[in-house]
Short mmCIF file of C-alpha atoms in Angstrom, two decimals:
data_model
loop_
_atom_site.label_atom_id
_atom_site.label_comp_id
_atom_site.label_asym_id
_atom_site.label_seq_id
_atom_site.Cartn_x
_atom_site.Cartn_y
_atom_site.Cartn_z
CA MET A 1 -85.39 -13.47 -99.67
CA SER A 2 -83.52 -16.18 -99.03
CA ALA A 3 -80.22 -15.94 -97.58
CA SER A 4 -78.20 -16.06 -100.72
CA ARG A 5 -78.48 -15.18 -104.31
CA ARG A 6 -80.41 -17.87 -107.16
CA SER A 7 -77.15 -17.13 -109.80
CA GLY A 8 -74.17 -16.13 -109.42
CA THR A 9 -71.76 -17.31 -107.76
CA THR A 10 -73.87 -19.21 -105.84
CA ASP A 11 -73.14 -22.61 -108.26
CA GLU A 12 -69.59 -21.98 -107.70
CA LEU A 13 -70.24 -22.43 -103.96
CA GLY A 14 -72.66 -24.55 -103.53
CA PRO A 15 -73.77 -28.15 -105.49
CA ASP A 16 -75.41 -27.84 -109.09
CA GLU A 17 -78.14 -30.77 -108.09
CA PRO A 18 -81.95 -29.59 -108.17
CA GLY A 19 -82.17 -27.65 -105.12
CA GLY A 20 -78.95 -27.04 -103.80
CA SER A 21 -79.21 -23.57 -103.65
CA ASP A 22 -82.31 -23.84 -101.08
CA LEU A 23 -80.26 -26.48 -99.09
CA LEU A 24 -77.12 -24.28 -99.05
CA ALA A 25 -79.82 -21.60 -97.57
CA ALA A 26 -81.38 -23.66 -94.65
CA LEU A 27 -77.76 -24.36 -94.30
CA LEU A 28 -76.72 -21.35 -93.33
CA ASP A 29 -80.12 -19.53 -92.33
CA GLY A 30 -79.07 -22.92 -89.00
CA MET A 31 -76.18 -21.41 -88.20
CA ASP A 32 -75.32 -20.03 -85.00
CA ALA A 33 -72.55 -17.85 -86.18
CA ALA A 34 -72.89 -15.01 -88.65
CA LEU A 35 -72.17 -15.35 -92.01
CA CYS A 36 -71.50 -13.75 -95.06
CA ALA A 37 -69.22 -13.83 -99.03
CA PHE A 38 -68.53 -11.95 -101.40
CA ASP A 39 -67.40 -13.14 -104.60
CA ALA A 40 -64.29 -12.23 -106.74
CA GLY A 41 -65.10 -8.44 -107.07
CA GLY A 42 -66.13 -7.75 -103.25
CA VAL A 43 -69.90 -8.02 -104.33
CA VAL A 44 -72.23 -9.48 -101.24
CA THR A 45 -73.24 -12.98 -102.25
CA HIS A 46 -74.83 -15.01 -98.77
CA TRP A 47 -76.16 -13.34 -96.06
CA ASN A 48 -77.51 -15.93 -93.30
CA ARG A 49 -80.32 -14.48 -90.58
CA GLU A 50 -77.06 -14.68 -87.12
CA ALA A 51 -76.05 -11.80 -89.50
CA GLU A 52 -79.38 -10.16 -89.80
CA ARG A 53 -79.47 -10.49 -86.09
CA ILE A 54 -76.63 -9.08 -85.46
CA LEU A 55 -76.58 -6.00 -87.82
CA GLY A 56 -80.25 -5.39 -88.23
CA TRP A 57 -79.47 -5.92 -92.24
CA THR A 58 -81.50 -8.30 -93.75
CA ALA A 59 -80.67 -10.73 -96.75
CA ALA A 60 -82.45 -8.52 -99.20
CA GLU A 61 -80.25 -5.54 -98.17
CA ALA A 62 -77.29 -7.12 -97.98
CA VAL A 63 -76.76 -9.33 -100.93
CA GLY A 64 -75.46 -7.99 -104.04
CA ARG A 65 -74.07 -4.18 -102.88
CA HIS A 66 -70.41 -4.09 -102.67
CA GLY A 67 -68.45 -4.79 -99.86
CA PHE A 68 -69.57 -3.18 -96.58
CA ALA A 69 -68.61 0.48 -97.53
CA GLY A 70 -71.62 2.83 -96.98
CA TRP A 71 -73.90 0.58 -95.27
CA ALA A 72 -72.40 -2.02 -92.46
CA VAL A 73 -68.48 0.03 -91.68
CA ARG A 74 -68.15 3.65 -91.69
CA SER A 75 -66.46 5.22 -94.49
CA ALA A 76 -63.70 6.34 -93.52
CA ASP A 77 -62.91 2.11 -92.29
CA ALA A 78 -64.63 0.93 -95.39
CA GLU A 79 -61.57 0.16 -97.35
CA GLU A 80 -59.28 -1.20 -94.69
CA VAL A 81 -61.93 -3.77 -94.21
CA GLN A 82 -62.80 -4.86 -97.38
CA ALA A 83 -59.19 -5.05 -98.51
CA ARG A 84 -58.13 -6.88 -95.11
CA LEU A 85 -61.18 -9.20 -96.02
CA MET A 86 -60.64 -10.21 -99.27
CA SER A 87 -56.69 -10.77 -99.14
CA ALA A 88 -58.27 -14.15 -97.72
CA MET A 89 -57.97 -14.85 -101.28
CA THR A 90 -54.58 -15.06 -101.84
CA ALA A 91 -53.69 -15.82 -97.91
CA PRO A 92 -53.16 -19.79 -96.72
CA GLY A 93 -55.51 -20.97 -94.12
CA ARG A 94 -58.22 -17.92 -92.17
CA GLN A 95 -57.57 -14.94 -91.06
CA VAL A 96 -58.95 -13.48 -87.96
CA HIS A 97 -59.82 -10.22 -87.72
CA GLU A 98 -61.46 -7.40 -85.45
CA PHE A 99 -64.39 -4.69 -86.86
CA ALA A 100 -66.66 -2.32 -85.73
CA LEU A 101 -69.51 -2.32 -88.19
CA VAL A 102 -72.60 -0.68 -88.30
CA THR A 103 -75.65 -1.68 -87.31
CA LYS A 104 -78.89 -0.81 -89.16
CA ASP A 105 -80.05 1.63 -86.58
CA GLY A 106 -76.72 4.06 -86.37
CA GLY A 107 -74.81 1.62 -84.26
CA ARG A 108 -71.77 -0.13 -83.90
CA VAL A 109 -70.72 -3.38 -83.30
CA LEU A 110 -67.22 -4.82 -82.35
CA VAL A 111 -67.09 -7.91 -84.22
CA ARG A 112 -64.51 -10.52 -85.04
CA THR A 113 -63.94 -12.27 -88.25
CA GLN A 114 -62.76 -15.19 -89.80
CA SER A 115 -61.79 -14.96 -93.45
CA ALA A 116 -61.08 -18.12 -95.77
CA ALA A 117 -61.46 -18.29 -100.04
CA VAL A 118 -63.64 -19.81 -101.74
CA ARG A 119 -62.45 -22.18 -104.55
CA GLY A 120 -64.15 -22.37 -107.77
CA PRO A 121 -64.65 -25.76 -109.84
CA ASP A 122 -60.99 -24.86 -111.83
CA GLY A 123 -59.13 -24.16 -108.18
CA LYS A 124 -58.72 -21.04 -108.31
CA PRO A 125 -60.02 -18.33 -105.70
CA ALA A 126 -63.53 -17.48 -106.36
CA GLY A 127 -64.77 -14.94 -103.53
CA VAL A 128 -64.37 -15.16 -99.77
CA TYR A 129 -66.58 -15.93 -97.36
CA CYS A 130 -66.34 -14.86 -93.47
CA ALA A 131 -68.33 -15.52 -90.46
CA PHE A 132 -67.96 -13.07 -87.59
CA SER A 133 -70.16 -12.83 -84.27
CA GLU A 134 -69.98 -9.77 -81.46
CA VAL A 135 -66.35 -9.88 -80.21
CA HIS A 136 -68.50 -10.29 -76.35
CA ALA A 137 -69.92 -13.13 -77.65
CA GLN A 138 -66.77 -15.04 -78.71
CA ILE A 139 -65.42 -13.61 -75.71
CA ASP A 140 -67.75 -15.84 -73.20
CA LEU A 141 -66.95 -18.55 -75.43
CA GLU A 142 -63.32 -18.30 -74.93
CA ARG A 143 -63.87 -17.73 -71.16
CA SER A 144 -66.32 -20.92 -70.88
CA ILE A 145 -63.42 -22.92 -73.14
CA ALA A 146 -60.63 -21.90 -70.85
CA LEU A 147 -62.97 -22.27 -67.56
CA SER A 148 -63.14 -25.71 -68.39
CA GLU A 149 -59.05 -26.41 -69.79
CA ALA A 150 -58.54 -24.79 -66.37
CA LEU A 151 -61.12 -26.91 -63.86
CA PHE A 152 -59.96 -30.81 -65.82
CA GLU A 153 -55.94 -29.32 -65.17
CA ASP A 154 -55.17 -26.85 -62.22
CA ALA A 155 -58.45 -26.84 -60.40
CA SER A 156 -58.18 -27.11 -56.19
CA TRP A 157 -61.11 -29.51 -55.96
CA GLY A 158 -61.36 -32.50 -57.74
CA VAL A 159 -64.29 -32.12 -60.50
CA VAL A 160 -65.68 -35.17 -62.22
CA LEU A 161 -68.01 -35.60 -65.79
CA VAL A 162 -69.97 -38.18 -64.68
CA ASP A 163 -72.61 -39.44 -67.74
CA ALA A 164 -76.23 -41.07 -67.62
CA ASP A 165 -75.22 -44.17 -66.27
CA LEU A 166 -73.17 -43.06 -63.28
CA ARG A 167 -70.01 -43.58 -64.21
CA PRO A 168 -67.11 -41.38 -64.72
CA ALA A 169 -66.56 -39.58 -68.25
CA VAL A 170 -63.55 -36.86 -67.34
CA VAL A 171 -61.58 -36.55 -64.39
CA ASN A 172 -59.05 -34.17 -63.30
CA ALA A 173 -56.50 -34.35 -61.45
CA HIS A 174 -57.05 -33.30 -58.03
CA ALA A 175 -59.74 -36.34 -58.37
CA ALA A 176 -57.49 -38.31 -59.41
CA ARG A 177 -55.24 -38.68 -56.54
CA ALA A 178 -58.55 -37.83 -54.35
CA LEU A 179 -59.09 -41.87 -55.84
CA GLY A 180 -55.96 -43.04 -55.26
CA ILE A 181 -56.04 -43.89 -59.73
CA ARG A 182 -54.91 -42.59 -62.37
CA ARG A 183 -57.48 -40.16 -64.59
CA THR A 184 -57.48 -42.23 -67.57
CA ALA A 185 -57.89 -45.26 -64.93
CA VAL A 186 -60.93 -43.95 -63.95
CA LEU A 187 -63.11 -43.47 -66.55
CA GLY A 188 -66.15 -46.14 -67.37
CA ARG A 189 -66.02 -47.73 -64.14
CA PRO A 190 -68.82 -47.81 -61.82
CA LEU A 191 -68.14 -45.52 -58.70
CA GLY A 192 -68.45 -49.34 -56.52
CA GLU A 193 -65.08 -50.23 -58.20
CA LEU A 194 -63.64 -46.56 -57.08
CA LEU A 195 -64.78 -46.36 -53.14
CA ALA A 196 -65.34 -49.11 -50.64
CA GLN A 197 -68.07 -46.97 -48.90
CA GLY A 198 -70.19 -44.64 -49.53
CA VAL A 199 -71.36 -45.45 -53.15
CA GLU A 200 -74.44 -45.70 -52.12
CA GLU A 201 -75.02 -42.15 -51.02
CA LEU A 202 -73.43 -40.90 -53.78
CA GLU A 203 -75.13 -42.73 -56.04
CA ALA A 204 -78.80 -41.40 -54.60
CA ALA A 205 -77.29 -38.06 -54.75
CA LEU A 206 -76.66 -38.21 -58.65
CA THR A 207 -79.57 -39.97 -59.29
CA HIS A 208 -81.66 -37.10 -58.19
CA VAL A 209 -79.40 -34.38 -59.39
CA LEU A 210 -80.25 -36.29 -63.05
CA ALA A 211 -83.96 -36.16 -62.28
CA GLU A 212 -84.14 -33.15 -60.31
CA GLY A 213 -81.66 -30.54 -60.90
CA ALA A 214 -78.72 -29.16 -58.39
CA PRO A 215 -79.03 -29.07 -55.05
CA PRO A 216 -79.53 -25.58 -53.32
CA ALA A 217 -76.24 -26.47 -51.44
CA PRO A 218 -73.69 -28.44 -51.24
CA ALA A 219 -73.61 -31.74 -49.67
CA GLU A 220 -70.79 -33.42 -47.03
CA MET A 221 -70.20 -37.11 -47.98
CA TRP A 222 -67.96 -39.12 -45.79
CA VAL A 223 -66.59 -42.38 -48.04
CA THR A 224 -64.26 -44.49 -47.75
CA VAL A 225 -61.00 -44.56 -50.96
CA ARG A 226 -59.11 -47.39 -50.81
CA THR A 227 -55.48 -46.38 -51.59
CA SER A 228 -52.07 -48.20 -52.05
CA GLU A 229 -51.97 -47.65 -48.63
CA GLY A 230 -55.00 -49.44 -47.73
CA GLU A 231 -58.68 -47.81 -47.30
CA LYS A 232 -59.53 -44.58 -45.63
CA ARG A 233 -62.34 -42.43 -44.52
CA ARG A 234 -63.10 -38.85 -45.85
CA CYS A 235 -65.30 -36.24 -45.59
CA TRP A 236 -65.81 -35.03 -49.18
CA ARG A 237 -68.09 -31.57 -49.44
CA SER A 238 -69.62 -32.17 -52.79
CA GLY A 239 -71.46 -29.49 -54.59
CA PHE A 240 -73.24 -30.93 -57.97
CA LEU A 241 -74.65 -29.76 -61.47
CA ARG A 242 -76.85 -31.07 -63.80
CA LEU A 243 -75.57 -30.82 -67.49
CA ALA A 244 -78.24 -30.47 -70.45
CA SER A 245 -77.04 -30.26 -74.06
CA PRO A 246 -77.15 -26.69 -75.20
CA LEU A 247 -78.48 -27.81 -78.79
CA ALA A 248 -81.55 -29.65 -78.17
CA GLU A 249 -85.14 -28.05 -77.73
CA GLU A 250 -85.92 -30.18 -75.00
CA PRO A 251 -83.52 -30.37 -72.02
CA VAL A 252 -81.02 -33.86 -72.25
CA PRO A 253 -79.25 -34.56 -69.40
CA LEU A 254 -75.50 -35.58 -70.51
CA GLY A 255 -74.87 -36.39 -67.18
CA VAL A 256 -73.98 -34.58 -63.48
CA GLY A 257 -70.98 -32.21 -62.74
CA TRP A 258 -69.53 -33.32 -59.59
CA LEU A 259 -66.98 -30.71 -57.90
CA PHE A 260 -65.94 -31.88 -54.40
CA GLN A 261 -63.41 -31.00 -51.75
CA ASP A 262 -62.17 -32.74 -48.65
CA VAL A 263 -62.93 -31.55 -45.99
CA THR A 264 -61.93 -34.26 -43.65
CA GLU A 265 -59.31 -33.05 -41.36
CA ALA A 266 -62.17 -29.90 -40.70
CA LYS A 267 -64.61 -31.85 -39.80
CA GLN A 268 -62.98 -34.33 -37.69
CA GLY A 269 -61.75 -30.96 -36.06
CA GLU A 270 -65.02 -29.75 -35.33
CA GLN A 271 -66.40 -33.55 -34.13
CA GLU A 272 -62.83 -33.18 -31.88
CA ALA A 273 -63.89 -29.79 -30.89
CA ALA A 274 -68.08 -30.65 -29.82
CA LEU A 275 -67.03 -33.56 -28.61
CA LEU A 276 -65.06 -31.87 -25.70
CA ARG A 277 -67.72 -29.64 -24.78
CA PHE A 278 -69.79 -31.83 -24.73
CA ARG A 279 -67.62 -34.46 -22.30
CA THR A 280 -66.22 -31.29 -20.23
CA ASN A 281 -70.27 -30.33 -19.71
CA GLN A 282 -71.08 -33.87 -18.33
CA LEU A 283 -68.14 -33.24 -15.56
CA HIS A 284 -69.43 -30.20 -14.77
CA ARG A 285 -72.71 -31.57 -14.56
CA ALA A 286 -72.01 -34.31 -12.66
CA ALA A 287 -69.76 -32.83 -10.12
CA ARG A 288 -72.84 -30.52 -9.28
CA ALA A 289 -75.37 -33.13 -8.88
CA ALA A 290 -72.47 -35.23 -6.81
CA ALA A 291 -71.94 -32.41 -4.42
CA GLU A 292 -76.20 -32.68 -3.54
CA CYS A 293 -75.36 -36.33 -2.09
CA GLU A 294 -74.78 -37.44 1.08
CA ASP A 295 -73.35 -40.16 1.06
CA PRO A 296 -69.89 -39.92 -0.68
CA ALA A 297 -70.33 -43.44 -2.62
CA GLU A 298 -73.77 -42.24 -4.27
CA ALA A 299 -72.02 -39.15 -5.64
CA ALA A 300 -69.46 -42.19 -7.60
CA THR A 301 -72.55 -44.03 -9.16
CA VAL A 302 -73.17 -40.13 -9.86
CA HIS A 303 -69.91 -39.70 -11.70
CA LEU A 304 -70.50 -42.61 -13.44
CA ASP A 305 -73.88 -42.14 -15.00
CA PHE A 306 -73.13 -38.78 -16.30
CA ALA A 307 -69.90 -40.11 -17.82
CA LEU A 308 -71.91 -42.95 -19.70
CA ALA A 309 -73.82 -40.20 -21.66
CA GLY A 310 -73.10 -40.94 -25.37
CA PHE A 311 -69.33 -42.80 -24.36
CA ALA A 312 -70.80 -46.08 -23.43
CA ASP A 313 -73.33 -48.41 -23.11
CA HIS A 314 -71.93 -50.45 -19.94
CA ALA A 315 -70.19 -49.27 -16.87
CA LEU A 316 -68.67 -51.24 -13.70
CA ILE A 317 -67.17 -50.14 -10.80
CA ASP A 318 -64.58 -52.88 -8.68
CA ARG A 319 -63.07 -51.80 -5.70
CA VAL A 320 -60.18 -53.27 -4.31
CA ALA A 321 -60.77 -55.94 -1.28
CA GLY A 322 -59.00 -55.61 1.78
CA ASP A 323 -56.66 -52.53 2.37
CA PRO A 324 -55.93 -50.21 -0.92
CA ARG A 325 -52.97 -51.19 -2.77
CA ALA A 326 -50.35 -47.92 -2.28
CA GLY A 327 -46.87 -47.35 -4.36
CA ASP A 328 -46.47 -48.22 -8.28
CA GLU A 329 -45.83 -51.81 -7.35
CA GLY A 330 -48.90 -52.52 -5.36
CA ALA A 331 -49.02 -54.33 -2.75
CA PRO A 332 -47.85 -58.10 -2.42
CA GLY A 333 -50.33 -61.41 -3.11
CA PRO A 334 -52.87 -61.64 -5.47
CA VAL A 335 -55.49 -59.18 -6.68
CA ARG A 336 -59.43 -59.16 -5.86
CA LEU A 337 -62.05 -57.12 -7.15
CA VAL A 338 -65.27 -56.28 -5.54
CA ARG A 339 -68.14 -55.48 -7.34
CA LEU A 340 -68.83 -52.06 -5.75
CA ALA A 341 -71.27 -50.48 -9.07
CA ALA A 342 -72.76 -51.75 -12.16
CA THR A 343 -75.46 -50.38 -14.92
CA PRO A 344 -78.69 -52.75 -15.24
CA ALA A 345 -77.71 -55.27 -18.22
CA GLY A 346 -80.66 -54.96 -19.11
CA ALA A 347 -83.17 -51.93 -19.50
CA PRO A 348 -81.55 -48.28 -19.00
CA GLY A 349 -81.39 -46.58 -15.92
CA PRO A 350 -78.98 -45.31 -12.89
CA SER A 351 -76.10 -47.44 -11.63
CA LEU A 352 -76.73 -49.95 -8.83
CA LEU A 353 -74.53 -50.52 -5.63
CA THR A 354 -73.83 -53.72 -5.17
CA GLY A 355 -71.17 -55.51 -3.33
CA ALA A 356 -72.37 -55.43 -0.20
CA ALA A 357 -71.63 -59.43 0.82
CA GLY A 358 -68.03 -58.74 -0.04
CA LEU A 359 -67.43 -61.24 -2.40
CA PRO A 360 -64.69 -61.53 -5.06
CA VAL A 361 -65.71 -60.82 -8.49
CA ARG A 362 -64.45 -64.15 -10.30
CA TYR A 363 -62.00 -62.94 -12.77
CA GLU A 364 -59.78 -64.89 -14.84
CA GLU A 365 -56.06 -64.31 -14.51
CA GLY A 366 -54.80 -61.68 -16.99
CA HIS A 367 -58.22 -60.07 -16.68
CA PRO A 368 -58.46 -56.65 -17.96
CA ALA A 369 -59.38 -54.90 -14.48
CA LEU A 370 -56.31 -57.16 -13.30
CA GLN A 371 -53.84 -55.86 -15.13
CA CYS A 372 -55.24 -52.28 -14.55
CA VAL A 373 -54.74 -52.74 -11.19
CA GLU A 374 -51.28 -54.33 -11.29
CA ARG A 375 -49.88 -51.52 -14.21
CA ALA A 376 -51.96 -48.16 -12.49
CA GLY A 377 -52.96 -47.29 -16.14
CA ALA A 378 -55.31 -47.59 -18.19
CA VAL A 379 -56.54 -51.01 -20.13
CA ARG A 380 -57.71 -51.37 -23.51
CA ALA A 381 -59.90 -54.29 -25.02
CA ASP A 382 -61.38 -55.84 -27.67
CA ALA A 383 -63.16 -58.89 -29.09
CA GLY A 384 -62.06 -58.39 -32.63
CA SER A 385 -63.73 -59.49 -35.59
CA VAL A 386 -65.16 -62.57 -34.48
CA PRO A 387 -69.13 -63.84 -35.00
CA ALA A 388 -71.46 -62.57 -32.95
CA GLU A 389 -71.34 -65.73 -31.08
CA ARG A 390 -68.07 -66.08 -30.04
CA ALA A 391 -67.80 -62.25 -29.02
CA ARG A 392 -70.93 -62.58 -26.33
CA GLU A 393 -69.26 -65.31 -25.37
CA TRP A 394 -65.44 -63.79 -24.90
CA ALA A 395 -67.85 -60.90 -22.80
CA LEU A 396 -69.18 -64.01 -20.49
CA GLU A 397 -66.00 -64.97 -19.62
CA ARG A 398 -64.97 -61.49 -18.33
CA GLN A 399 -68.05 -61.00 -16.34
CA TRP A 400 -69.32 -58.07 -18.70
CA PRO A 401 -72.75 -58.46 -20.17
CA GLY A 402 -72.94 -60.74 -23.30
CA ASP A 403 -72.99 -57.67 -26.07
CA ALA A 404 -70.06 -55.37 -24.64
CA VAL A 405 -67.08 -56.05 -27.92
CA HIS A 406 -64.87 -52.92 -26.83
CA ALA A 407 -63.73 -52.43 -23.15
CA LEU A 408 -61.69 -49.90 -21.51
CA CYS A 409 -60.58 -50.40 -17.48
CA ALA A 410 -59.76 -47.17 -15.63
CA VAL A 411 -57.15 -47.23 -12.80
CA LEU A 412 -59.52 -45.15 -8.98
CA ARG A 413 -56.33 -43.63 -7.74
CA SER A 414 -56.87 -41.57 -4.68
CA ARG A 415 -54.01 -40.36 -2.42
CA GLY A 416 -50.84 -42.09 -3.78
CA ARG A 417 -53.93 -45.92 -3.43
CA THR A 418 -54.84 -47.46 -5.89
CA LEU A 419 -58.74 -48.34 -4.75
CA GLY A 420 -59.80 -50.47 -7.68
CA VAL A 421 -61.11 -50.28 -11.02
CA VAL A 422 -64.40 -48.46 -13.55
CA THR A 423 -65.14 -50.37 -16.85
CA PHE A 424 -66.53 -48.66 -19.24
CA LEU A 425 -67.92 -51.59 -22.30
CA ARG A 426 -69.09 -50.36 -25.87
CA GLY A 427 -71.44 -53.10 -27.70
CA ALA A 428 -71.03 -53.97 -31.45
CA GLY A 429 -72.67 -50.52 -32.17
CA ARG A 430 -70.12 -47.86 -31.47
CA SER A 431 -66.81 -48.24 -32.25
CA ARG A 432 -63.57 -49.22 -30.50
CA PHE A 433 -62.48 -47.32 -27.44
CA GLU A 434 -59.63 -44.06 -28.54
CA ARG A 435 -56.57 -42.31 -26.60
CA SER A 436 -59.01 -39.41 -26.65
CA ASP A 437 -61.79 -41.71 -24.53
CA THR A 438 -59.06 -43.23 -22.66
CA ALA A 439 -58.08 -39.23 -20.98
CA TYR A 440 -61.75 -38.96 -20.45
CA ALA A 441 -62.10 -42.04 -18.51
CA GLU A 442 -59.00 -41.06 -16.40
CA ASP A 443 -60.64 -37.77 -15.78
CA VAL A 444 -64.01 -39.26 -14.91
CA ALA A 445 -61.97 -42.13 -12.24
CA GLY A 446 -60.31 -39.56 -10.44
CA ARG A 447 -63.41 -38.05 -9.49
CA ILE A 448 -64.66 -40.94 -8.73
CA ALA A 449 -61.93 -42.25 -6.73
CA ALA A 450 -62.29 -39.42 -4.61
CA ALA A 451 -65.86 -39.69 -4.22
CA LEU A 452 -64.93 -43.87 -2.69
CA ASP A 453 -61.53 -42.59 -0.46
CA LEU A 454 -64.45 -40.27 1.27
CA ALA A 455 -67.09 -43.00 1.34
CA GLU A 456 -63.74 -44.79 3.39
CA ALA A 457 -62.99 -41.41 5.20
CA VAL A 458 -66.21 -41.18 6.40
CA ARG A 459 -66.73 -44.88 7.39
CA GLU A 460 -63.98 -45.12 9.00
CA GLU A 461 -64.80 -41.75 10.98
CA ALA A 462 -68.41 -43.19 12.14
CA GLY A 463 -66.41 -46.34 13.05
CA GLU A 464 -67.89 -48.94 10.40
#
């Protein structure tokens, strides 16, 4: 049985051409919403498959009945339901109602209906059509729509819909602020224009989601965002969802839903805490190892070796030639430094004691190590953004290994005297020294200075 009668108001509701009724029936049966129609007298003229699925009544059982009385609604409700449905013939626009309808097996289903008048060729009302769906399904749809609108307006995390070409198609306000650009300006632009760094990792993740589906857990990605204040490095905890069309028989990727939250401060806090724990453990281990050294000078190199791990690539200890310099202003005359210990410049290994000849290191005036002694405070130096060959010249001019590009000099102070300088050096693969690094270097320098002071006292006692 088709979803509509082959005569009567069918001609008024559909085309008069041959096969028009069949086309109309096919269209009605293919709808996702349940639909029925009544003629001007209230007789059911159309009943599609979705209506049959919800209520159980077939088109053969429904078409031709007068209203819903006695079969699709309770008798007590039939008159009110029929009056409200047929009132759409004289009312402008659509009428929305909620009814409790009766299924074929005697159950009850709460439905939400939208009804409107059907006009005949003369423009006069010829009947009413009524589209209805289960209330819970309608509510689910409304919730989905409300969720989408909330995500793209009020969400406290970034939401970006990326199309199959990996270009933003929809961006919420939070994501636009995180990217440092207006929402409309983001749309359709390549991700490489929005991020200075981290684009390759992000695009690889999006491509993977398009091909394989959503990952089982969020991913943390470091990116560099271009802003009006310059480039800023941020960590975004990101989740990804593959979007597929619900209208296609086979899943057709529409793009990727990318949700992210800025966790930069939390990640930096975790990294700083982990670094502090590691350095504290290194200091503790160094103290225990140094306590087993018979020679205090060897204990100084032990502290240096433990400090070097994860902190720098090279390290040097230079002692002040002659008597240690006392007081804040220091002793008169130029500062001369003698190399006491150094890490191997080639293959990695423990620091080696040197300087037995007592020859001063050929430091030129203004050298960071000399400044450190004169100021009795830490000094940082960098080669800057220069070609590799120029950076090598910069290091060699300062009597440092050729691969050094960042330097940190910490003064060795003990009993109110400046004993020398410890210099930590980093290569191009590491970041420059920061203030937190200076504090750690000064802590290590204090321990080295105490060991050197003890070594000097031991030599004096032995009469050396």
